[in-house]
């Protein structure tokens, strides 16, 4: 079946890995990749859209955006901050932050955490 479909296109998908991508860091280490992936899952289509929309004007656009997400023990997203970006596209970066603020949901945990996550686009 895969031969008929061709190779999977992973240039836009940020959460493709069936085992779940892993965050760059979680401080303190109280949340595992499954909990983090489930928190990001609802934002996935919107983040992908942010990048795909920019590709229409800049087909060569590629790079990684690293964000810190501060998540409270109660499951509230307290803040989102871009730590670094090799994408060099401020509109996409603002769109990513908006998508994460509006479309993530987190379960409760024992303590507040800061999750460092990398979104790699077209790499």
PDB file of C-alpha atoms in Angstrom:
ATOM      1  CA  UNK A   1       0.000   0.000   0.000  1.00  0.00           C
ATOM      2  CA  UNK A   2       2.787   2.467   0.881  1.00  0.00           C
ATOM      3  CA  UNK A   3       4.373   1.855  -2.534  1.00  0.00           C
ATOM      4  CA  UNK A   4       1.163   3.032  -4.180  1.00  0.00           C
ATOM      5  CA  UNK A   5       0.962   6.125  -1.977  1.00  0.00           C
ATOM      6  CA  UNK A   6       4.610   7.018  -2.306  1.00  0.00           C
ATOM      7  CA  UNK A   7       6.864   8.139   0.532  1.00  0.00           C
ATOM      8  CA  UNK A   8       5.212  10.024   3.392  1.00  0.00           C
ATOM      9  CA  UNK A   9       5.477  13.813   3.187  1.00  0.00           C
ATOM     10  CA  UNK A  10       6.956  14.940   6.489  1.00  0.00           C
ATOM     11  CA  UNK A  11       7.898  18.457   5.447  1.00  0.00           C
ATOM     12  CA  UNK A  12       5.009  20.068   7.304  1.00  0.00           C
ATOM     13  CA  UNK A  13       3.918  17.584   9.963  1.00  0.00           C
ATOM     14  CA  UNK A  14       5.335  18.526  13.363  1.00  0.00           C
ATOM     15  CA  UNK A  15       4.026  15.502  15.252  1.00  0.00           C
ATOM     16  CA  UNK A  16       4.474  12.687  12.737  1.00  0.00           C
ATOM     17  CA  UNK A  17       6.562  10.244  14.760  1.00  0.00           C
ATOM     18  CA  UNK A  18       4.228   7.386  15.848  1.00  0.00           C
ATOM     19  CA  UNK A  19       6.173   6.992  19.097  1.00  0.00           C
ATOM     20  CA  UNK A  20       5.805  10.678  19.791  1.00  0.00           C
ATOM     21  CA  UNK A  21       8.466  13.293  19.346  1.00  0.00           C
ATOM     22  CA  UNK A  22      10.309  14.203  22.460  1.00  0.00           C
ATOM     23  CA  UNK A  23      10.684  17.686  23.870  1.00  0.00           C
ATOM     24  CA  UNK A  24      14.140  19.225  23.970  1.00  0.00           C
ATOM     25  CA  UNK A  25      13.711  19.565  27.736  1.00  0.00           C
ATOM     26  CA  UNK A  26      11.147  19.479  30.530  1.00  0.00           C
ATOM     27  CA  UNK A  27      12.044  21.228  33.788  1.00  0.00           C
ATOM     28  CA  UNK A  28      11.418  19.659  36.249  1.00  0.00           C
ATOM     29  CA  UNK A  29      11.051  16.248  34.617  1.00  0.00           C
ATOM     30  CA  UNK A  30       7.507  15.563  35.744  1.00  0.00           C
ATOM     31  CA  UNK A  31       5.736  15.164  32.392  1.00  0.00           C
ATOM     32  CA  UNK A  32       6.523  12.498  29.824  1.00  0.00           C
ATOM     33  CA  UNK A  33       6.373  12.685  26.022  1.00  0.00           C
ATOM     34  CA  UNK A  34       2.865  11.197  25.854  1.00  0.00           C
ATOM     35  CA  UNK A  35       1.464  13.874  28.158  1.00  0.00           C
ATOM     36  CA  UNK A  36       3.263  16.605  26.220  1.00  0.00           C
ATOM     37  CA  UNK A  37       2.201  15.254  22.810  1.00  0.00           C
ATOM     38  CA  UNK A  38      -1.423  15.075  23.931  1.00  0.00           C
ATOM     39  CA  UNK A  39      -1.182  18.707  25.075  1.00  0.00           C
ATOM     40  CA  UNK A  40       0.163  19.811  21.708  1.00  0.00           C
ATOM     41  CA  UNK A  41      -2.095  17.597  19.596  1.00  0.00           C
ATOM     42  CA  UNK A  42      -4.956  20.073  19.287  1.00  0.00           C
ATOM     43  CA  UNK A  43      -2.578  22.842  18.113  1.00  0.00           C
ATOM     44  CA  UNK A  44      -0.939  20.646  15.452  1.00  0.00           C
ATOM     45  CA  UNK A  45      -3.220  21.534  12.505  1.00  0.00           C
ATOM     46  CA  UNK A  46      -3.019  25.248  13.250  1.00  0.00           C
ATOM     47  CA  UNK A  47       0.793  25.248  13.573  1.00  0.00           C
ATOM     48  CA  UNK A  48       1.078  23.312  10.320  1.00  0.00           C
ATOM     49  CA  UNK A  49      -1.248  25.840   8.686  1.00  0.00           C
ATOM     50  CA  UNK A  50       0.963  28.728   9.854  1.00  0.00           C
ATOM     51  CA  UNK A  51       3.903  27.225   7.980  1.00  0.00           C
ATOM     52  CA  UNK A  52       1.936  26.012   4.943  1.00  0.00           C
ATOM     53  CA  UNK A  53       0.405  29.464   4.416  1.00  0.00           C
ATOM     54  CA  UNK A  54       3.883  31.040   4.296  1.00  0.00           C
ATOM     55  CA  UNK A  55       5.081  28.431   1.772  1.00  0.00           C
ATOM     56  CA  UNK A  56       2.777  29.930  -0.851  1.00  0.00           C
ATOM     57  CA  UNK A  57       4.940  33.066  -0.925  1.00  0.00           C
ATOM     58  CA  UNK A  58       8.278  31.497  -0.007  1.00  0.00           C
ATOM     59  CA  UNK A  59       8.519  27.875  -1.235  1.00  0.00           C
ATOM     60  CA  UNK A  60      12.115  27.619   0.013  1.00  0.00           C
ATOM     61  CA  UNK A  61      11.103  28.475   3.598  1.00  0.00           C
ATOM     62  CA  UNK A  62      12.617  26.016   6.068  1.00  0.00           C
ATOM     63  CA  UNK A  63      13.966  26.114   9.566  1.00  0.00           C
ATOM     64  CA  UNK A  64      13.272  25.319  13.183  1.00  0.00           C
ATOM     65  CA  UNK A  65      11.486  27.318  15.839  1.00  0.00           C
ATOM     66  CA  UNK A  66      12.209  26.537  19.496  1.00  0.00           C
ATOM     67  CA  UNK A  67       9.607  27.571  22.063  1.00  0.00           C
ATOM     68  CA  UNK A  68       9.302  27.424  25.832  1.00  0.00           C
ATOM     69  CA  UNK A  69       5.830  26.577  27.135  1.00  0.00           C
ATOM     70  CA  UNK A  70       5.211  27.242  30.834  1.00  0.00           C
ATOM     71  CA  UNK A  71       2.449  24.892  32.003  1.00  0.00           C
ATOM     72  CA  UNK A  72       1.035  25.106  35.519  1.00  0.00           C
ATOM     73  CA  UNK A  73       0.370  22.081  37.718  1.00  0.00           C
ATOM     74  CA  UNK A  74      -3.334  22.723  37.142  1.00  0.00           C
ATOM     75  CA  UNK A  75      -2.828  22.346  33.376  1.00  0.00           C
ATOM     76  CA  UNK A  76      -3.000  26.014  32.383  1.00  0.00           C
ATOM     77  CA  UNK A  77      -0.620  27.372  29.763  1.00  0.00           C
ATOM     78  CA  UNK A  78       0.932  30.318  31.583  1.00  0.00           C
ATOM     79  CA  UNK A  79       3.218  31.552  28.809  1.00  0.00           C
ATOM     80  CA  UNK A  80       4.734  30.760  25.420  1.00  0.00           C
ATOM     81  CA  UNK A  81       8.027  32.284  24.337  1.00  0.00           C
ATOM     82  CA  UNK A  82      10.167  31.781  21.243  1.00  0.00           C
ATOM     83  CA  UNK A  83      13.664  30.934  22.412  1.00  0.00           C
ATOM     84  CA  UNK A  84      15.260  30.736  18.964  1.00  0.00           C
ATOM     85  CA  UNK A  85      14.262  30.622  15.340  1.00  0.00           C
ATOM     86  CA  UNK A  86      16.114  29.635  12.186  1.00  0.00           C
ATOM     87  CA  UNK A  87      12.906  30.102  10.226  1.00  0.00           C
ATOM     88  CA  UNK A  88      13.383  33.890  10.156  1.00  0.00           C
ATOM     89  CA  UNK A  89       9.734  34.581   9.381  1.00  0.00           C
ATOM     90  CA  UNK A  90       8.112  36.770  12.090  1.00  0.00           C
ATOM     91  CA  UNK A  91       4.576  36.261  10.775  1.00  0.00           C
ATOM     92  CA  UNK A  92       4.862  32.463  11.051  1.00  0.00           C
ATOM     93  CA  UNK A  93       6.441  32.789  14.488  1.00  0.00           C
ATOM     94  CA  UNK A  94       3.554  34.981  15.735  1.00  0.00           C
ATOM     95  CA  UNK A  95       1.068  32.544  14.230  1.00  0.00           C
ATOM     96  CA  UNK A  96       2.743  29.620  16.050  1.00  0.00           C
ATOM     97  CA  UNK A  97       2.522  31.427  19.385  1.00  0.00           C
ATOM     98  CA  UNK A  98      -1.140  32.240  18.758  1.00  0.00           C
ATOM     99  CA  UNK A  99      -1.869  28.611  17.830  1.00  0.00           C
ATOM    100  CA  UNK A 100      -0.201  27.345  21.000  1.00  0.00           C
ATOM    101  CA  UNK A 101      -1.971  29.869  23.241  1.00  0.00           C
ATOM    102  CA  UNK A 102      -5.403  29.213  21.733  1.00  0.00           C
ATOM    103  CA  UNK A 103      -5.295  25.521  20.875  1.00  0.00           C
ATOM    104  CA  UNK A 104      -3.325  23.561  23.479  1.00  0.00           C
ATOM    105  CA  UNK A 105      -4.873  21.786  26.431  1.00  0.00           C
ATOM    106  CA  UNK A 106      -2.945  20.201  29.255  1.00  0.00           C
ATOM    107  CA  UNK A 107      -3.830  17.731  31.960  1.00  0.00           C
ATOM    108  CA  UNK A 108      -2.874  18.405  35.544  1.00  0.00           C
ATOM    109  CA  UNK A 109       0.449  17.301  36.984  1.00  0.00           C
ATOM    110  CA  UNK A 110       2.311  17.493  40.289  1.00  0.00           C
ATOM    111  CA  UNK A 111       4.264  20.678  39.580  1.00  0.00           C
ATOM    112  CA  UNK A 112       4.588  23.604  37.180  1.00  0.00           C
ATOM    113  CA  UNK A 113       6.876  22.816  34.238  1.00  0.00           C
ATOM    114  CA  UNK A 114       8.642  24.565  31.392  1.00  0.00           C
ATOM    115  CA  UNK A 115       8.660  22.500  28.203  1.00  0.00           C
ATOM    116  CA  UNK A 116      11.172  23.374  25.499  1.00  0.00           C
ATOM    117  CA  UNK A 117       9.866  22.205  22.132  1.00  0.00           C
ATOM    118  CA  UNK A 118      11.273  22.403  18.621  1.00  0.00           C
ATOM    119  CA  UNK A 119       9.085  22.711  15.547  1.00  0.00           C
ATOM    120  CA  UNK A 120      11.133  21.744  12.473  1.00  0.00           C
ATOM    121  CA  UNK A 121       9.704  22.820   9.142  1.00  0.00           C
ATOM    122  CA  UNK A 122      10.898  21.542   5.771  1.00  0.00           C
ATOM    123  CA  UNK A 123      14.083  20.063   7.197  1.00  0.00           C
TER     124      UNK A 123
END
